[in-house]
């Protein structure tokens, strides 16, 4: 639901890096977003197209890689992947306990960008 | 055509908000004001709970409220009518509060010496879970009419909260809400969460909530 503020943050970071690196045009931006995030890829791109008009990033394509939700067991340290829908019903495949911490799945990360 | 080159960025988009949130936490820790972020779906009972909390703590705790309800000024006025400093934030249709918006609320209430500042976050179980407000404690409300399956749909919210208040238990006899199944789901997402069953209408369980909160505020005040 909060595509707009997230997109603004992405654009700010991209413009900062573009200026630092004498970029003429940003072609693509590669992002990593956790599966737990509710963002719709399509809306991020649309907001981005709108906000980036007249900037060095106008027309850039956003490539969004979705990272899985990974938990780590607090008892035996096994790491395992879960889906949103079964997060609260999945036990550790190592020891069967149900006490874990999340180690990925929430991230909003800009990896790199393709530029000219 | 010029060659396309790759620039490494490696930036966390949330980093700015986390930095501001950590600043808020530190600033209020120094002032000995505990910041509590209250979240739920619309209509679960956030405003009702705040009014109950004011009633229960008014004589022993200096309390303030930051209201972020998007609809109107009604909520802040209800609270202010109790003689409690309250500020209504203009969230402009945002789906959540971020730490910068919270900072505006704190600035507006800065003249008051407060022990406890409660944020009524925007009504929504998704977005507020993703944005750190700078709160020292996160509390959510799930009301009985919403159903016992909410932890399955919104796991992140349940996993970041210190307390879950199950409100509107006066409806329990009329519904098929399975309290045991709900508890099991929530505890497996977040083994440390404290679950309190309440009714803002009848007052059931409110004493347990007030006791928990009073203890937390006292501990916080002592440093
Ligand atoms: N039956 C019942 N109704 C409640 C209870 N708590 C709140 N309500 C009602 O639920 C509605 C929404 O409550 P409100 O506090 O405004 O929810 P908010 O949108 O989360 O701030 C109001 O009509 C309240 O009177 C409760 O424990 N039982
Ligand atoms: Mg309200
Ligand atoms: Zn295990």
PDB file of N, CA, C and O in Angstrom, chain A residues 2-74:
ATOM      1  N   UNK A   2       2.079   1.164   0.503  1.00  0.00           N
ATOM      2  CA  UNK A   2       2.885   2.398   0.588  1.00  0.00           C
ATOM      3  C   UNK A   2       3.910   2.465  -0.538  1.00  0.00           C
ATOM      4  O   UNK A   2       5.053   2.814  -0.325  1.00  0.00           O
ATOM      5  N   UNK A   3       3.475   2.145  -1.738  1.00  0.00           N
ATOM      6  CA  UNK A   3       4.365   2.220  -2.894  1.00  0.00           C
ATOM      7  C   UNK A   3       4.936   3.619  -3.084  1.00  0.00           C
ATOM      8  O   UNK A   3       6.081   3.782  -3.479  1.00  0.00           O
ATOM      9  N   UNK A   4       4.115   4.643  -2.824  1.00  0.00           N
ATOM     10  CA  UNK A   4       4.560   6.004  -3.119  1.00  0.00           C
ATOM     11  C   UNK A   4       5.781   6.441  -2.288  1.00  0.00           C
ATOM     12  O   UNK A   4       6.800   6.805  -2.862  1.00  0.00           O
ATOM     13  N   UNK A   5       5.713   6.374  -0.948  1.00  0.00           N
ATOM     14  CA  UNK A   5       6.915   6.774  -0.194  1.00  0.00           C
ATOM     15  C   UNK A   5       8.122   5.889  -0.488  1.00  0.00           C
ATOM     16  O   UNK A   5       9.255   6.380  -0.517  1.00  0.00           O
ATOM     17  N   UNK A   6       7.903   4.615  -0.715  1.00  0.00           N
ATOM     18  CA  UNK A   6       9.027   3.722  -1.024  1.00  0.00           C
ATOM     19  C   UNK A   6       9.660   4.126  -2.360  1.00  0.00           C
ATOM     20  O   UNK A   6      10.885   4.198  -2.492  1.00  0.00           O
ATOM     21  N   UNK A   7       8.786   4.439  -3.330  1.00  0.00           N
ATOM     22  CA  UNK A   7       9.305   4.824  -4.638  1.00  0.00           C
ATOM     23  C   UNK A   7      10.098   6.127  -4.541  1.00  0.00           C
ATOM     24  O   UNK A   7      11.144   6.273  -5.174  1.00  0.00           O
ATOM     25  N   UNK A   8       9.616   7.048  -3.736  1.00  0.00           N
ATOM     26  CA  UNK A   8      10.352   8.302  -3.540  1.00  0.00           C
ATOM     27  C   UNK A   8      11.738   8.038  -2.977  1.00  0.00           C
ATOM     28  O   UNK A   8      12.724   8.627  -3.422  1.00  0.00           O
ATOM     29  N   UNK A   9      11.804   7.137  -1.981  1.00  0.00           N
ATOM     30  CA  UNK A   9      13.108   6.814  -1.393  1.00  0.00           C
ATOM     31  C   UNK A   9      14.029   6.191  -2.430  1.00  0.00           C
ATOM     32  O   UNK A   9      15.223   6.502  -2.471  1.00  0.00           O
ATOM     33  N   UNK A  10      13.489   5.316  -3.260  1.00  0.00           N
ATOM     34  CA  UNK A  10      14.315   4.682  -4.293  1.00  0.00           C
ATOM     35  C   UNK A  10      14.881   5.752  -5.217  1.00  0.00           C
ATOM     36  O   UNK A  10      16.086   5.793  -5.497  1.00  0.00           O
ATOM     37  N   UNK A  11      14.008   6.651  -5.661  1.00  0.00           N
ATOM     38  CA  UNK A  11      14.435   7.688  -6.601  1.00  0.00           C
ATOM     39  C   UNK A  11      15.520   8.584  -5.985  1.00  0.00           C
ATOM     40  O   UNK A  11      16.509   8.909  -6.643  1.00  0.00           O
ATOM     41  N   UNK A  12      15.339   8.942  -4.704  1.00  0.00           N
ATOM     42  CA  UNK A  12      16.353   9.777  -4.049  1.00  0.00           C
ATOM     43  C   UNK A  12      17.718   9.119  -4.050  1.00  0.00           C
ATOM     44  O   UNK A  12      18.730   9.754  -4.364  1.00  0.00           O
ATOM     45  N   UNK A  13      17.743   7.835  -3.705  1.00  0.00           N
ATOM     46  CA  UNK A  13      19.022   7.115  -3.663  1.00  0.00           C
ATOM     47  C   UNK A  13      19.621   7.050  -5.074  1.00  0.00           C
ATOM     48  O   UNK A  13      20.813   7.312  -5.284  1.00  0.00           O
ATOM     49  N   UNK A  14      18.779   6.749  -6.047  1.00  0.00           N
ATOM     50  CA  UNK A  14      19.256   6.593  -7.421  1.00  0.00           C
ATOM     51  C   UNK A  14      19.858   7.902  -7.936  1.00  0.00           C
ATOM     52  O   UNK A  14      20.936   7.914  -8.534  1.00  0.00           O
ATOM     53  N   UNK A  15      19.175   9.004  -7.669  1.00  0.00           N
ATOM     54  CA  UNK A  15      19.682  10.297  -8.158  1.00  0.00           C
ATOM     55  C   UNK A  15      21.007  10.653  -7.480  1.00  0.00           C
ATOM     56  O   UNK A  15      21.945  11.116  -8.119  1.00  0.00           O
ATOM     57  N   UNK A  16      21.101  10.375  -6.181  1.00  0.00           N
ATOM     58  CA  UNK A  16      22.350  10.633  -5.468  1.00  0.00           C
ATOM     59  C   UNK A  16      23.514   9.866  -6.108  1.00  0.00           C
ATOM     60  O   UNK A  16      24.577  10.426  -6.373  1.00  0.00           O
ATOM     61  N   UNK A  17      23.282   8.571  -6.378  1.00  0.00           N
ATOM     62  CA  UNK A  17      24.347   7.761  -6.975  1.00  0.00           C
ATOM     63  C   UNK A  17      24.649   8.192  -8.403  1.00  0.00           C
ATOM     64  O   UNK A  17      25.807   8.160  -8.837  1.00  0.00           O
ATOM     65  N   UNK A  18      23.622   8.626  -9.124  1.00  0.00           N
ATOM     66  CA  UNK A  18      23.831   9.058 -10.503  1.00  0.00           C
ATOM     67  C   UNK A  18      24.711  10.300 -10.530  1.00  0.00           C
ATOM     68  O   UNK A  18      25.638  10.404 -11.341  1.00  0.00           O
ATOM     69  N   UNK A  19      24.444  11.228  -9.602  1.00  0.00           N
ATOM     70  CA  UNK A  19      25.251  12.450  -9.569  1.00  0.00           C
ATOM     71  C   UNK A  19      26.705  12.153  -9.214  1.00  0.00           C
ATOM     72  O   UNK A  19      27.629  12.674  -9.825  1.00  0.00           O
ATOM     73  N   UNK A  20      26.885  11.282  -8.218  1.00  0.00           N
ATOM     74  CA  UNK A  20      28.235  10.931  -7.776  1.00  0.00           C
ATOM     75  C   UNK A  20      29.043  10.291  -8.891  1.00  0.00           C
ATOM     76  O   UNK A  20      30.258  10.387  -8.920  1.00  0.00           O
ATOM     77  N   UNK A  21      28.357   9.601  -9.808  1.00  0.00           N
ATOM     78  CA  UNK A  21      29.065   8.795 -10.819  1.00  0.00           C
ATOM     79  C   UNK A  21      28.963   9.367 -12.224  1.00  0.00           C
ATOM     80  O   UNK A  21      29.213   8.656 -13.192  1.00  0.00           O
ATOM     81  N   UNK A  22      28.600  10.646 -12.337  1.00  0.00           N
ATOM     82  CA  UNK A  22      28.486  11.296 -13.653  1.00  0.00           C
ATOM     83  C   UNK A  22      27.652  10.509 -14.649  1.00  0.00           C
ATOM     84  O   UNK A  22      28.064  10.287 -15.782  1.00  0.00           O
ATOM     85  N   UNK A  23      26.505  10.095 -14.209  1.00  0.00           N
ATOM     86  CA  UNK A  23      25.652   9.277 -15.062  1.00  0.00           C
ATOM     87  C   UNK A  23      24.821  10.173 -15.985  1.00  0.00           C
ATOM     88  O   UNK A  23      24.304  11.193 -15.562  1.00  0.00           O
ATOM     89  N   UNK A  24      24.702   9.761 -17.256  1.00  0.00           N
ATOM     90  CA  UNK A  24      23.863  10.518 -18.190  1.00  0.00           C
ATOM     91  C   UNK A  24      22.437  10.001 -18.158  1.00  0.00           C
ATOM     92  O   UNK A  24      21.486  10.750 -18.274  1.00  0.00           O
ATOM     93  N   UNK A  25      22.354   8.679 -18.043  1.00  0.00           N
ATOM     94  CA  UNK A  25      21.017   8.085 -18.073  1.00  0.00           C
ATOM     95  C   UNK A  25      21.003   6.777 -17.289  1.00  0.00           C
ATOM     96  O   UNK A  25      21.907   5.958 -17.427  1.00  0.00           O
ATOM     97  N   UNK A  26      19.977   6.630 -16.474  1.00  0.00           N
ATOM     98  CA  UNK A  26      19.815   5.368 -15.746  1.00  0.00           C
ATOM     99  C   UNK A  26      18.906   4.467 -16.573  1.00  0.00           C
ATOM    100  O   UNK A  26      17.799   4.845 -16.934  1.00  0.00           O
ATOM    101  N   UNK A  27      19.407   3.289 -16.908  1.00  0.00           N
ATOM    102  CA  UNK A  27      18.629   2.372 -17.745  1.00  0.00           C
ATOM    103  C   UNK A  27      17.770   1.427 -16.900  1.00  0.00           C
ATOM    104  O   UNK A  27      16.638   1.142 -17.242  1.00  0.00           O
ATOM    105  N   UNK A  28      18.359   0.929 -15.842  1.00  0.00           N
ATOM    106  CA  UNK A  28      17.634  -0.052 -15.023  1.00  0.00           C
ATOM    107  C   UNK A  28      18.124   0.003 -13.582  1.00  0.00           C
ATOM    108  O   UNK A  28      19.272   0.385 -13.321  1.00  0.00           O
ATOM    109  N   UNK A  29      17.241  -0.355 -12.660  1.00  0.00           N
ATOM    110  CA  UNK A  29      17.572  -0.370 -11.235  1.00  0.00           C
ATOM    111  C   UNK A  29      17.205  -1.750 -10.705  1.00  0.00           C
ATOM    112  O   UNK A  29      16.094  -2.229 -10.915  1.00  0.00           O
ATOM    113  N   UNK A  30      18.165  -2.374 -10.072  1.00  0.00           N
ATOM    114  CA  UNK A  30      17.922  -3.725  -9.582  1.00  0.00           C
ATOM    115  C   UNK A  30      17.689  -3.728  -8.079  1.00  0.00           C
ATOM    116  O   UNK A  30      18.555  -3.321  -7.305  1.00  0.00           O
ATOM    117  N   UNK A  31      16.504  -4.166  -7.707  1.00  0.00           N
ATOM    118  CA  UNK A  31      16.079  -4.098  -6.310  1.00  0.00           C
ATOM    119  C   UNK A  31      15.886  -5.487  -5.741  1.00  0.00           C
ATOM    120  O   UNK A  31      15.607  -6.443  -6.471  1.00  0.00           O
ATOM    121  N   UNK A  32      16.006  -5.561  -4.426  1.00  0.00           N
ATOM    122  CA  UNK A  32      15.677  -6.805  -3.743  1.00  0.00           C
ATOM    123  C   UNK A  32      14.654  -6.483  -2.665  1.00  0.00           C
ATOM    124  O   UNK A  32      14.926  -5.682  -1.780  1.00  0.00           O
ATOM    125  N   UNK A  33      13.481  -7.048  -2.777  1.00  0.00           N
ATOM    126  CA  UNK A  33      12.401  -6.758  -1.839  1.00  0.00           C
ATOM    127  C   UNK A  33      11.912  -8.071  -1.225  1.00  0.00           C
ATOM    128  O   UNK A  33      11.678  -9.046  -1.932  1.00  0.00           O
ATOM    129  N   UNK A  34      11.784  -8.071   0.085  1.00  0.00           N
ATOM    130  CA  UNK A  34      11.349  -9.280   0.785  1.00  0.00           C
ATOM    131  C   UNK A  34       9.913  -9.645   0.454  1.00  0.00           C
ATOM    132  O   UNK A  34       9.083  -8.784   0.207  1.00  0.00           O
ATOM    133  N   UNK A  35       9.633 -10.944   0.479  1.00  0.00           N
ATOM    134  CA  UNK A  35       8.276 -11.414   0.150  1.00  0.00           C
ATOM    135  C   UNK A  35       7.232 -10.935   1.143  1.00  0.00           C
ATOM    136  O   UNK A  35       6.056 -10.906   0.836  1.00  0.00           O
ATOM    137  N   UNK A  36       7.664 -10.586   2.344  1.00  0.00           N
ATOM    138  CA  UNK A  36       6.688 -10.136   3.335  1.00  0.00           C
ATOM    139  C   UNK A  36       6.145  -8.755   3.007  1.00  0.00           C
ATOM    140  O   UNK A  36       5.129  -8.341   3.520  1.00  0.00           O
ATOM    141  N   UNK A  37       6.862  -8.041   2.159  1.00  0.00           N
ATOM    142  CA  UNK A  37       6.387  -6.708   1.809  1.00  0.00           C
ATOM    143  C   UNK A  37       5.196  -6.822   0.873  1.00  0.00           C
ATOM    144  O   UNK A  37       5.121  -7.674   0.013  1.00  0.00           O
ATOM    145  N   UNK A  38       4.294  -5.878   1.084  1.00  0.00           N
ATOM    146  CA  UNK A  38       3.020  -5.905   0.400  1.00  0.00           C
ATOM    147  C   UNK A  38       3.071  -5.139  -0.937  1.00  0.00           C
ATOM    148  O   UNK A  38       2.065  -4.932  -1.580  1.00  0.00           O
ATOM    149  N   UNK A  39       4.266  -4.707  -1.326  1.00  0.00           N
ATOM    150  CA  UNK A  39       4.367  -3.864  -2.516  1.00  0.00           C
ATOM    151  C   UNK A  39       3.950  -4.580  -3.795  1.00  0.00           C
ATOM    152  O   UNK A  39       4.268  -5.735  -4.005  1.00  0.00           O
ATOM    153  N   UNK A  40       3.271  -3.847  -4.655  1.00  0.00           N
ATOM    154  CA  UNK A  40       2.919  -4.362  -5.979  1.00  0.00           C
ATOM    155  C   UNK A  40       3.950  -3.837  -6.971  1.00  0.00           C
ATOM    156  O   UNK A  40       4.078  -2.626  -7.155  1.00  0.00           O
ATOM    157  N   UNK A  41       4.653  -4.743  -7.632  1.00  0.00           N
ATOM    158  CA  UNK A  41       5.716  -4.343  -8.557  1.00  0.00           C
ATOM    159  C   UNK A  41       5.214  -3.334  -9.582  1.00  0.00           C
ATOM    160  O   UNK A  41       5.882  -2.350  -9.899  1.00  0.00           O
ATOM    161  N   UNK A  42       4.032  -3.598 -10.095  1.00  0.00           N
ATOM    162  CA  UNK A  42       3.498  -2.769 -11.162  1.00  0.00           C
ATOM    163  C   UNK A  42       3.290  -1.323 -10.707  1.00  0.00           C
ATOM    164  O   UNK A  42       3.576  -0.377 -11.436  1.00  0.00           O
ATOM    165  N   UNK A  43       2.817  -1.182  -9.468  1.00  0.00           N
ATOM    166  CA  UNK A  43       2.570   0.164  -8.953  1.00  0.00           C
ATOM    167  C   UNK A  43       3.869   0.910  -8.685  1.00  0.00           C
ATOM    168  O   UNK A  43       3.958   2.113  -8.899  1.00  0.00           O
ATOM    169  N   UNK A  44       4.887   0.199  -8.219  1.00  0.00           N
ATOM    170  CA  UNK A  44       6.173   0.858  -7.999  1.00  0.00           C
ATOM    171  C   UNK A  44       6.676   1.416  -9.323  1.00  0.00           C
ATOM    172  O   UNK A  44       7.119   2.558  -9.402  1.00  0.00           O
ATOM    173  N   UNK A  45       6.580   0.613 -10.364  1.00  0.00           N
ATOM    174  CA  UNK A  45       7.054   1.085 -11.673  1.00  0.00           C
ATOM    175  C   UNK A  45       6.252   2.306 -12.134  1.00  0.00           C
ATOM    176  O   UNK A  45       6.816   3.284 -12.604  1.00  0.00           O
ATOM    177  N   UNK A  46       4.933   2.253 -11.941  1.00  0.00           N
ATOM    178  CA  UNK A  46       4.108   3.380 -12.389  1.00  0.00           C
ATOM    179  C   UNK A  46       4.425   4.657 -11.625  1.00  0.00           C
ATOM    180  O   UNK A  46       4.537   5.721 -12.208  1.00  0.00           O
ATOM    181  N   UNK A  47       4.556   4.542 -10.293  1.00  0.00           N
ATOM    182  CA  UNK A  47       4.912   5.718  -9.499  1.00  0.00           C
ATOM    183  C   UNK A  47       6.289   6.220  -9.903  1.00  0.00           C
ATOM    184  O   UNK A  47       6.540   7.412  -9.994  1.00  0.00           O
ATOM    185  N   UNK A  48       7.181   5.269 -10.150  1.00  0.00           N
ATOM    186  CA  UNK A  48       8.543   5.656 -10.508  1.00  0.00           C
ATOM    187  C   UNK A  48       8.540   6.427 -11.828  1.00  0.00           C
ATOM    188  O   UNK A  48       9.195   7.460 -11.953  1.00  0.00           O
ATOM    189  N   UNK A  49       7.796   5.929 -12.806  1.00  0.00           N
ATOM    190  CA  UNK A  49       7.724   6.608 -14.106  1.00  0.00           C
ATOM    191  C   UNK A  49       7.225   8.040 -13.912  1.00  0.00           C
ATOM    192  O   UNK A  49       7.714   8.976 -14.540  1.00  0.00           O
ATOM    193  N   UNK A  50       6.262   8.188 -13.022  1.00  0.00           N
ATOM    194  CA  UNK A  50       5.692   9.505 -12.775  1.00  0.00           C
ATOM    195  C   UNK A  50       6.684  10.428 -12.063  1.00  0.00           C
ATOM    196  O   UNK A  50       6.942  11.543 -12.500  1.00  0.00           O
ATOM    197  N   UNK A  51       7.281   9.922 -10.971  1.00  0.00           N
ATOM    198  CA  UNK A  51       8.158  10.766 -10.152  1.00  0.00           C
ATOM    199  C   UNK A  51       9.474  11.092 -10.852  1.00  0.00           C
ATOM    200  O   UNK A  51      10.079  12.126 -10.582  1.00  0.00           O
ATOM    201  N   UNK A  52       9.919  10.206 -11.739  1.00  0.00           N
ATOM    202  CA  UNK A  52      11.262  10.384 -12.304  1.00  0.00           C
ATOM    203  C   UNK A  52      11.270  11.256 -13.554  1.00  0.00           C
ATOM    204  O   UNK A  52      12.336  11.499 -14.126  1.00  0.00           O
ATOM    205  N   UNK A  53      10.102  11.706 -13.984  1.00  0.00           N
ATOM    206  CA  UNK A  53      10.034  12.559 -15.185  1.00  0.00           C
ATOM    207  C   UNK A  53      10.975  13.749 -15.056  1.00  0.00           C
ATOM    208  O   UNK A  53      10.987  14.442 -14.052  1.00  0.00           O
ATOM    209  N   UNK A  54      11.774  13.963 -16.092  1.00  0.00           N
ATOM    210  CA  UNK A  54      12.674  15.106 -16.101  1.00  0.00           C
ATOM    211  C   UNK A  54      13.946  14.883 -15.295  1.00  0.00           C
ATOM    212  O   UNK A  54      14.787  15.773 -15.199  1.00  0.00           O
ATOM    213  N   UNK A  55      14.115  13.691 -14.689  1.00  0.00           N
ATOM    214  CA  UNK A  55      15.360  13.400 -13.976  1.00  0.00           C
ATOM    215  C   UNK A  55      16.197  12.435 -14.813  1.00  0.00           C
ATOM    216  O   UNK A  55      15.734  11.910 -15.831  1.00  0.00           O
ATOM    217  N   UNK A  56      17.403  12.202 -14.347  1.00  0.00           N
ATOM    218  CA  UNK A  56      18.334  11.310 -15.040  1.00  0.00           C
ATOM    219  C   UNK A  56      17.798   9.862 -15.061  1.00  0.00           C
ATOM    220  O   UNK A  56      18.214   9.040 -15.867  1.00  0.00           O
ATOM    221  N   UNK A  57      16.831   9.599 -14.194  1.00  0.00           N
ATOM    222  CA  UNK A  57      16.299   8.228 -14.097  1.00  0.00           C
ATOM    223  C   UNK A  57      15.008   8.040 -14.882  1.00  0.00           C
ATOM    224  O   UNK A  57      14.401   6.965 -14.822  1.00  0.00           O
ATOM    225  N   UNK A  58      14.614   9.052 -15.624  1.00  0.00           N
ATOM    226  CA  UNK A  58      13.384   8.918 -16.408  1.00  0.00           C
ATOM    227  C   UNK A  58      13.483   7.717 -17.346  1.00  0.00           C
ATOM    228  O   UNK A  58      14.475   7.557 -18.042  1.00  0.00           O
ATOM    229  N   UNK A  59      12.453   6.904 -17.345  1.00  0.00           N
ATOM    230  CA  UNK A  59      12.411   5.758 -18.261  1.00  0.00           C
ATOM    231  C   UNK A  59      13.124   4.515 -17.763  1.00  0.00           C
ATOM    232  O   UNK A  59      13.138   3.499 -18.452  1.00  0.00           O
ATOM    233  N   UNK A  60      13.726   4.598 -16.579  1.00  0.00           N
ATOM    234  CA  UNK A  60      14.455   3.428 -16.079  1.00  0.00           C
ATOM    235  C   UNK A  60      13.498   2.297 -15.724  1.00  0.00           C
ATOM    236  O   UNK A  60      12.390   2.520 -15.266  1.00  0.00           O
ATOM    237  N   UNK A  61      13.981   1.080 -15.944  1.00  0.00           N
ATOM    238  CA  UNK A  61      13.161  -0.087 -15.635  1.00  0.00           C
ATOM    239  C   UNK A  61      13.532  -0.600 -14.243  1.00  0.00           C
ATOM    240  O   UNK A  61      14.714  -0.730 -13.917  1.00  0.00           O
ATOM    241  N   UNK A  62      12.560  -0.892 -13.439  1.00  0.00           N
ATOM    242  CA  UNK A  62      12.838  -1.440 -12.115  1.00  0.00           C
ATOM    243  C   UNK A  62      12.737  -2.959 -12.170  1.00  0.00           C
ATOM    244  O   UNK A  62      11.708  -3.504 -12.538  1.00  0.00           O
ATOM    245  N   UNK A  63      13.826  -3.618 -11.842  1.00  0.00           N
ATOM    246  CA  UNK A  63      13.797  -5.080 -11.774  1.00  0.00           C
ATOM    247  C   UNK A  63      13.740  -5.490 -10.312  1.00  0.00           C
ATOM    248  O   UNK A  63      14.664  -5.203  -9.555  1.00  0.00           O
ATOM    249  N   UNK A  64      12.663  -6.132  -9.939  1.00  0.00           N
ATOM    250  CA  UNK A  64      12.473  -6.452  -8.530  1.00  0.00           C
ATOM    251  C   UNK A  64      12.599  -7.945  -8.293  1.00  0.00           C
ATOM    252  O   UNK A  64      11.827  -8.743  -8.808  1.00  0.00           O
ATOM    253  N   UNK A  65      13.631  -8.273  -7.527  1.00  0.00           N
ATOM    254  CA  UNK A  65      13.814  -9.674  -7.153  1.00  0.00           C
ATOM    255  C   UNK A  65      13.184  -9.862  -5.777  1.00  0.00           C
ATOM    256  O   UNK A  65      13.431  -9.085  -4.860  1.00  0.00           O
ATOM    257  N   UNK A  66      12.340 -10.861  -5.638  1.00  0.00           N
ATOM    258  CA  UNK A  66      11.675 -11.095  -4.351  1.00  0.00           C
ATOM    259  C   UNK A  66      12.458 -12.103  -3.533  1.00  0.00           C
ATOM    260  O   UNK A  66      12.673 -13.239  -3.966  1.00  0.00           O
ATOM    261  N   UNK A  67      12.870 -11.707  -2.338  1.00  0.00           N
ATOM    262  CA  UNK A  67      13.627 -12.645  -1.510  1.00  0.00           C
ATOM    263  C   UNK A  67      12.676 -13.422  -0.601  1.00  0.00           C
ATOM    264  O   UNK A  67      11.722 -12.875  -0.075  1.00  0.00           O
ATOM    265  N   UNK A  68      12.936 -14.692  -0.433  1.00  0.00           N
ATOM    266  CA  UNK A  68      12.036 -15.534   0.362  1.00  0.00           C
ATOM    267  C   UNK A  68      12.064 -15.177   1.847  1.00  0.00           C
ATOM    268  O   UNK A  68      13.007 -14.550   2.327  1.00  0.00           O
ATOM    269  N   UNK A  69      11.014 -15.584   2.544  1.00  0.00           N
ATOM    270  CA  UNK A  69      10.968 -15.424   4.000  1.00  0.00           C
ATOM    271  C   UNK A  69      11.750 -16.577   4.607  1.00  0.00           C
ATOM    272  O   UNK A  69      11.400 -17.742   4.418  1.00  0.00           O
ATOM    273  N   UNK A  70      12.828 -16.234   5.309  1.00  0.00           N
ATOM    274  CA  UNK A  70      13.666 -17.275   5.912  1.00  0.00           C
ATOM    275  C   UNK A  70      13.638 -17.144   7.422  1.00  0.00           C
ATOM    276  O   UNK A  70      13.813 -16.051   7.959  1.00  0.00           O
ATOM    277  N   UNK A  71      13.440 -18.252   8.087  1.00  0.00           N
ATOM    278  CA  UNK A  71      13.461 -18.265   9.543  1.00  0.00           C
ATOM    279  C   UNK A  71      14.659 -19.073  10.024  1.00  0.00           C
ATOM    280  O   UNK A  71      15.139 -19.958   9.317  1.00  0.00           O
ATOM    281  N   UNK A  72      15.120 -18.720  11.222  1.00  0.00           N
ATOM    282  CA  UNK A  72      16.162 -19.542  11.837  1.00  0.00           C
ATOM    283  C   UNK A  72      15.669 -20.018  13.196  1.00  0.00           C
ATOM    284  O   UNK A  72      15.190 -19.213  14.008  1.00  0.00           O
ATOM    285  N   UNK A  73      15.793 -21.283  13.430  1.00  0.00           N
ATOM    286  CA  UNK A  73      15.321 -21.886  14.679  1.00  0.00           C
ATOM    287  C   UNK A  73      16.187 -21.405  15.854  1.00  0.00           C
ATOM    288  O   UNK A  73      17.411 -21.398  15.777  1.00  0.00           O
ATOM    289  N   UNK A  74      15.514 -20.996  16.934  1.00  0.00           N
ATOM    290  CA  UNK A  74      16.238 -20.541  18.123  1.00  0.00           C
ATOM    291  C   UNK A  74      16.830 -21.698  18.928  1.00  0.00           C
ATOM    292  O   UNK A  74      17.687 -21.488  19.779  1.00  0.00           O
TER     293      UNK A  74
END
